[in-house]
Coordinates of C-alpha atoms and ligand atoms in Angstrom, one line a residue:
X1 CA 10.5 -142.6 8.5
X2 CA 6.8 -142.9 8.1
X3 CA 4.8 -144.0 11.2
X4 CA 2.4 -146.9 10.7
X5 CA -0.4 -147.9 13.2
X6 CA -1.6 -151.4 12.6
X7 CA -4.6 -152.6 14.7
X8 CA -4.5 -156.2 16.1
X9 CA -7.3 -158.6 15.1
X10 CA -8.7 -158.2 18.7
X11 CA -11.0 -155.4 19.7
X12 CA -8.1 -153.6 21.4
X13 CA -4.5 -152.8 20.6
X14 CA -2.3 -151.6 17.7
X15 CA 1.3 -152.0 16.8
X16 CA 3.1 -148.7 16.0
X17 CA 6.2 -148.8 13.8
X18 CA 8.4 -146.3 12.0
X19 CA 8.7 -143.9 14.9
X20 CA 11.4 -143.1 17.4
X21 CA 9.7 -142.4 20.8
X22 CA 12.7 -140.3 21.8
X23 CA 12.4 -138.0 18.8
X24 CA 8.6 -137.5 18.4
X25 CA 7.4 -134.6 16.3
X26 CA 4.0 -133.1 17.2
X27 CA 2.2 -134.7 14.3
X28 CA 3.3 -138.2 15.3
X29 CA 2.5 -137.5 18.9
X30 CA -1.0 -136.3 18.1
X31 CA -1.5 -139.5 16.0
X32 CA -0.2 -141.7 18.9
X33 CA -2.5 -140.0 21.4
X34 CA -5.5 -140.4 19.1
X35 CA -4.5 -144.1 18.5
X36 CA -4.2 -144.6 22.3
X37 CA -7.7 -143.4 22.9
X38 CA -9.0 -145.5 20.0
X39 CA -7.1 -148.8 20.6
X40 CA -6.3 -148.4 24.4
X41 CA -3.1 -150.4 23.9
X42 CA -0.1 -149.5 21.7
X43 CA 2.9 -151.6 21.2
X44 CA 6.1 -150.1 19.9
X45 CA 8.6 -152.8 18.9
X46 CA 12.3 -152.3 19.2
X47 CA 12.5 -148.9 21.0
X48 CA 15.2 -149.8 23.5
X49 CA 14.4 -146.9 25.9
X50 CA 16.4 -146.2 29.0
X51 CA 14.5 -145.8 32.2
X52 CA 14.8 -142.0 31.9
X53 CA 13.6 -142.0 28.3
X54 CA 10.7 -144.3 29.2
X55 CA 9.6 -141.9 32.0
X56 CA 9.9 -139.0 29.6
X57 CA 7.6 -140.7 27.1
X58 CA 5.1 -141.6 30.0
X59 CA 5.1 -138.0 31.1
X60 CA 3.4 -137.1 27.8
X61 CA 0.3 -138.9 29.1
X62 CA 0.3 -137.1 32.5
X63 CA 2.1 -137.0 35.8
X64 CA 4.0 -140.0 37.0
X65 CA 2.6 -142.0 39.9
X66 CA 5.6 -142.7 42.0
X67 CA 5.3 -146.2 43.4
X68 CA 8.3 -146.7 45.5
X69 CA 11.6 -145.1 46.6
X70 CA 11.0 -141.9 44.6
X71 CA 11.5 -143.8 41.3
X72 CA 9.7 -142.7 38.2
X73 CA 10.3 -146.1 36.6
X74 CA 10.5 -149.3 38.6
X75 CA 11.9 -152.7 37.7
X76 CA 9.3 -155.5 37.5
X77 CA 11.9 -158.2 37.8
X78 CA 12.3 -161.6 39.5
X79 CA 15.9 -160.9 40.1
X80 CA 17.4 -158.6 42.8
X81 CA 19.0 -156.6 40.0
X82 CA 19.1 -157.2 36.3
X83 CA 21.8 -159.8 36.7
X84 CA 21.0 -160.5 40.4
X85 CA 20.1 -163.6 42.2
X86 CA 16.5 -165.0 42.1
X87 CA 14.2 -163.5 44.6
X88 CA 12.9 -165.8 47.3
X89 CA 9.5 -167.2 46.5
X90 CA 8.0 -165.8 49.7
X91 CA 9.5 -162.3 49.2
X92 CA 7.2 -159.4 49.0
X93 CA 8.3 -158.6 45.4
X94 CA 7.9 -162.1 44.2
X95 CA 4.4 -162.2 45.6
X96 CA 3.7 -159.0 43.8
X97 CA 4.9 -160.5 40.5
X98 CA 2.7 -163.5 41.1
X99 CA -0.2 -161.1 41.7
X100 CA 0.5 -159.5 38.3
X101 CA -0.4 -162.9 36.7
X102 CA -4.1 -162.2 37.6
X103 CA -6.2 -159.8 35.6
X104 CA -6.1 -156.3 37.1
X105 CA -5.9 -152.7 36.4
X106 CA -3.1 -150.7 38.0
X107 CA -3.7 -148.8 41.2
X108 CA -7.4 -149.4 41.4
X109 CA -6.7 -150.1 45.1
X110 CA -5.4 -146.5 45.5
X111 CA -7.6 -143.5 46.2
X112 CA -6.9 -142.3 42.6
X113 CA -6.6 -145.2 40.1
X114 CA -4.0 -145.0 37.4
X115 CA -4.6 -143.5 34.0
X116 CA -2.0 -145.4 31.9
X117 CA 1.0 -147.6 32.3
X118 CA 4.2 -147.9 30.2
X119 CA 6.0 -151.3 30.2
X120 CA 9.1 -152.3 28.4
X121 CA 11.0 -155.6 28.2
X122 CA 14.7 -156.0 29.1
X123 CA 15.3 -159.7 29.9
X124 CA 12.9 -162.5 29.0
X125 CA 12.5 -166.2 29.7
X126 CA 12.7 -168.5 26.6
X127 CA 9.0 -169.4 26.9
X128 CA 6.0 -167.7 28.6
X129 CA 6.1 -164.3 30.2
X130 CA 3.9 -162.6 27.6
X131 CA 1.7 -159.7 28.7
X132 CA -2.0 -160.0 27.9
X133 CA -4.7 -157.2 27.9
X134 CA -8.5 -157.4 27.9
X135 CA -10.9 -154.8 26.5
X136 CA -13.4 -153.8 29.1
X137 CA -15.2 -151.4 26.6
X138 CA -16.0 -154.4 24.3
X139 CA -16.8 -156.5 27.4
X140 CA -19.4 -153.9 28.5
X141 CA -20.9 -153.8 25.0
X142 CA -21.2 -157.6 25.0
X143 CA -23.1 -157.8 28.3
X144 CA -26.6 -159.3 28.0
X145 CA -29.5 -157.4 29.6
X146 CA -29.3 -159.2 32.9
X147 CA -25.6 -158.6 33.4
X148 CA -25.8 -155.0 32.2
X149 CA -28.6 -154.3 34.8
X150 CA -26.4 -155.9 37.4
X151 CA -23.2 -153.9 36.6
X152 CA -25.1 -150.6 36.1
X153 CA -26.5 -151.0 39.6
X154 CA -23.4 -152.0 41.6
X155 CA -20.1 -150.8 43.1
X156 CA -17.1 -152.7 44.4
X157 CA -14.3 -152.0 46.8
X158 CA -10.8 -152.4 45.4
X159 CA -8.5 -153.9 47.9
X160 CA -4.8 -155.0 47.5
X161 CA -4.9 -156.9 50.8
X162 CA -7.8 -158.9 49.5
X163 CA -6.3 -159.8 46.1
X164 CA -3.0 -160.8 47.5
X165 CA -4.6 -162.8 50.3
X166 CA -6.4 -164.7 47.6
X167 CA -3.1 -165.9 46.2
X168 CA -1.8 -166.8 49.6
X169 CA 0.1 -163.6 50.3
X170 CA -0.7 -162.0 53.7
X171 CA 0.4 -158.4 53.1
X172 CA 1.4 -156.8 56.3
X173 CA 0.6 -153.1 57.0
X174 CA 3.5 -150.8 56.5
X175 CA 5.2 -153.0 53.9
X176 CA 7.0 -151.6 50.8
X177 CA 5.3 -149.7 47.9
X178 CA 3.1 -147.5 50.0
X179 CA 0.0 -149.5 49.5
X180 CA -3.0 -147.6 50.7
X181 CA -4.1 -148.8 54.1
X182 CA -7.2 -146.6 54.7
X183 CA -10.7 -147.8 53.8
X184 CA -10.4 -149.5 50.4
X185 CA -11.6 -147.3 47.5
X186 CA -15.2 -147.8 46.4
X187 CA -15.8 -147.6 42.6
X188 CA -18.6 -148.1 40.1
X189 CA -18.6 -151.3 38.2
X190 CA -19.1 -149.2 35.0
X191 CA -16.6 -146.5 34.2
X192 CA -17.2 -143.8 31.7
X193 CA -14.0 -142.9 29.9
X194 CA -13.2 -139.2 30.6
X195 CA -12.0 -138.6 27.0
X196 CA -14.0 -141.0 24.8
X197 CA -17.2 -141.2 26.8
X198 CA -17.3 -144.9 26.3
X199 CA -18.5 -147.1 29.1
X200 CA -16.4 -150.0 30.3
X201 CA -16.4 -152.6 33.0
X202 CA -14.2 -151.6 35.9
X203 CA -13.3 -154.9 37.6
X204 CA -10.2 -157.0 38.1
X205 CA -8.6 -159.0 40.9
X206 CA -8.6 -156.2 43.4
X207 CA -12.4 -155.7 43.1
X208 CA -14.4 -157.3 46.0
X209 CA -17.2 -156.7 48.5
X210 CA -20.1 -155.4 46.5
X211 CA -22.1 -153.3 49.0
X212 CA -25.3 -155.1 49.9
X213 CA -23.9 -158.5 49.2
X214 CA -21.9 -161.1 51.1
X215 CA -18.2 -161.4 50.5
X216 CA -18.7 -164.9 49.0
X217 CA -21.5 -163.8 46.7
X218 CA -19.5 -160.7 45.6
X219 CA -16.5 -163.0 44.8
X220 CA -18.7 -165.4 42.8
X221 CA -20.4 -162.6 40.8
X222 CA -17.1 -160.8 40.1
X223 CA -15.3 -164.0 39.1
X224 CA -18.1 -164.8 36.7
X225 CA -18.0 -161.3 35.2
X226 CA -14.3 -161.4 34.8
X227 CA -14.4 -164.8 33.1
X228 CA -17.0 -163.5 30.7
X229 CA -15.1 -160.3 30.0
X230 CA -11.7 -161.6 29.4
X231 CA -12.3 -163.8 26.3
X232 CA -11.6 -163.5 22.6
X233 CA -12.1 -161.3 20.7
X234 CA -11.5 -159.0 23.6
X235 CA -8.0 -160.2 24.5
X236 CA -4.6 -159.6 23.0
X237 CA -1.3 -161.1 24.2
X238 CA 2.2 -159.7 23.3
X239 CA 5.2 -162.0 23.1
X240 CA 8.0 -159.6 24.0
X241 CA 11.3 -159.0 22.4
X242 CA 13.8 -157.0 24.5
X243 CA 13.4 -153.3 23.7
X244 CA 9.7 -153.4 23.0
X245 CA 7.6 -150.8 24.7
X246 CA 3.8 -150.9 25.4
X247 CA 1.5 -148.2 26.8
X248 CA -2.1 -149.0 27.8
X249 CA -5.1 -147.2 29.2
X250 CA -5.9 -148.5 32.7
X251 CA -9.2 -146.8 32.6
X252 CA -10.7 -149.3 30.2
X253 CA -8.4 -152.4 30.0
X254 CA -7.4 -155.2 32.3
X255 CA -3.9 -156.8 32.0
X256 CA -1.9 -159.6 33.3
X257 CA 1.5 -161.3 33.0
X258 CA 1.3 -164.8 31.5
X259 CA 3.0 -167.4 33.6
X260 CA 6.6 -168.5 33.1
X261 CA 9.2 -170.5 34.9
X262 CA 10.4 -168.3 37.7
X263 CA 13.8 -170.0 37.7
X264 CA 14.4 -168.0 34.6
X265 CA 15.0 -164.2 34.6
X266 CA 12.3 -161.8 33.5
X267 CA 13.0 -158.1 33.8
X268 CA 10.6 -155.4 32.7
X269 CA 10.5 -151.6 33.4
X270 CA 7.2 -150.1 34.5
X271 CA 6.2 -146.4 34.6
X272 CA 2.7 -145.5 35.9
X273 CA 0.8 -142.4 34.9
X274 CA -1.4 -141.0 37.6
X275 CA -5.2 -140.8 37.0
X276 CA -7.1 -137.5 37.1
X277 CA -8.9 -136.8 40.3
X278 CA -12.0 -135.7 38.4
X279 CA -12.4 -139.1 36.8
X280 CA -10.2 -141.6 38.7
X281 CA -10.9 -140.7 42.3
X282 CA -12.8 -143.3 44.4
X283 CA -16.3 -142.6 45.4
X284 CA -15.3 -142.6 49.0
X285 CA -12.0 -140.6 48.5
X286 CA -11.6 -137.6 50.7
X287 CA -12.5 -134.5 48.8
Ligands
LIG1 C1 2.5 -154.2 35.5 C2 2.1 -155.5 35.2 C3 2.6 -157.4 33.7 C4 3.8 -158.0 33.1 O1 3.7 -153.8 35.2 O2 1.7 -153.4 36.0 O3 1.0 -155.9 35.5 O4 3.6 -158.7 32.1 N1 3.0 -156.2 34.4 O5 4.9 -157.9 33.7
LIG2 MN1 -0.1 -154.2 36.4

């Protein structure tokens, strides 16, 4: 079996075929890691990993960020279980899924933002429910002088309570998932990638409240920046087939789920790789 790595036509992403993620040799792993740093998103069709095998693959990128109930890999599903009943629309988990339909980067609202995420597809609706990624390296490169001066000089808080409130979900303190309830993390709008050294925009739906600006002005400026950033050729969507696996670099991409009819089941498995304190800690994180 010969591994092939085929870039998409967008500025990010590549499809990797001819490799079994459960039987990687060191040469192929080195090529995958190099491709991950270059393309920031890798899609592996037809791997059919179990949750345990997915966690094992994720662990190659770093330590797992445990999100809930000591699970390495969590279901991102609109059913109670894989064949379970639909979740109530106002349930915490359904609101979380709706939140995923907005551009974001994982765990930016935590004191240490995520490094990478691995997502695989198990059950899919007939239409919709793709996942889409946007390249914040290319977005930074495309900024005009005025926008570049603005982002170089500003920071934003990243706040899950803010982003969920914006979609009508009033998150209560002490709810599931251990969301961080201290002062929201403060982060630069420009992030330097710890491996490649490339600058990228670090924004998304959790970003808000630029110090020195009103909440409304922050929201307007960040919305405008996100609309500019998340445009072709900087976006790539993947229409899933069950068994596909994707891994992406949260340090330089945004992602979102595309809408679908929530009366139909959609079940994914998610494993999150913890960021490094040296590069992913918030500016206001306790030392
Ligand atoms: C995630 C996420 C998007 C999707 O798992 O972090 O945002 O398409 N998922 O389910
Ligand atoms: Mn996500």
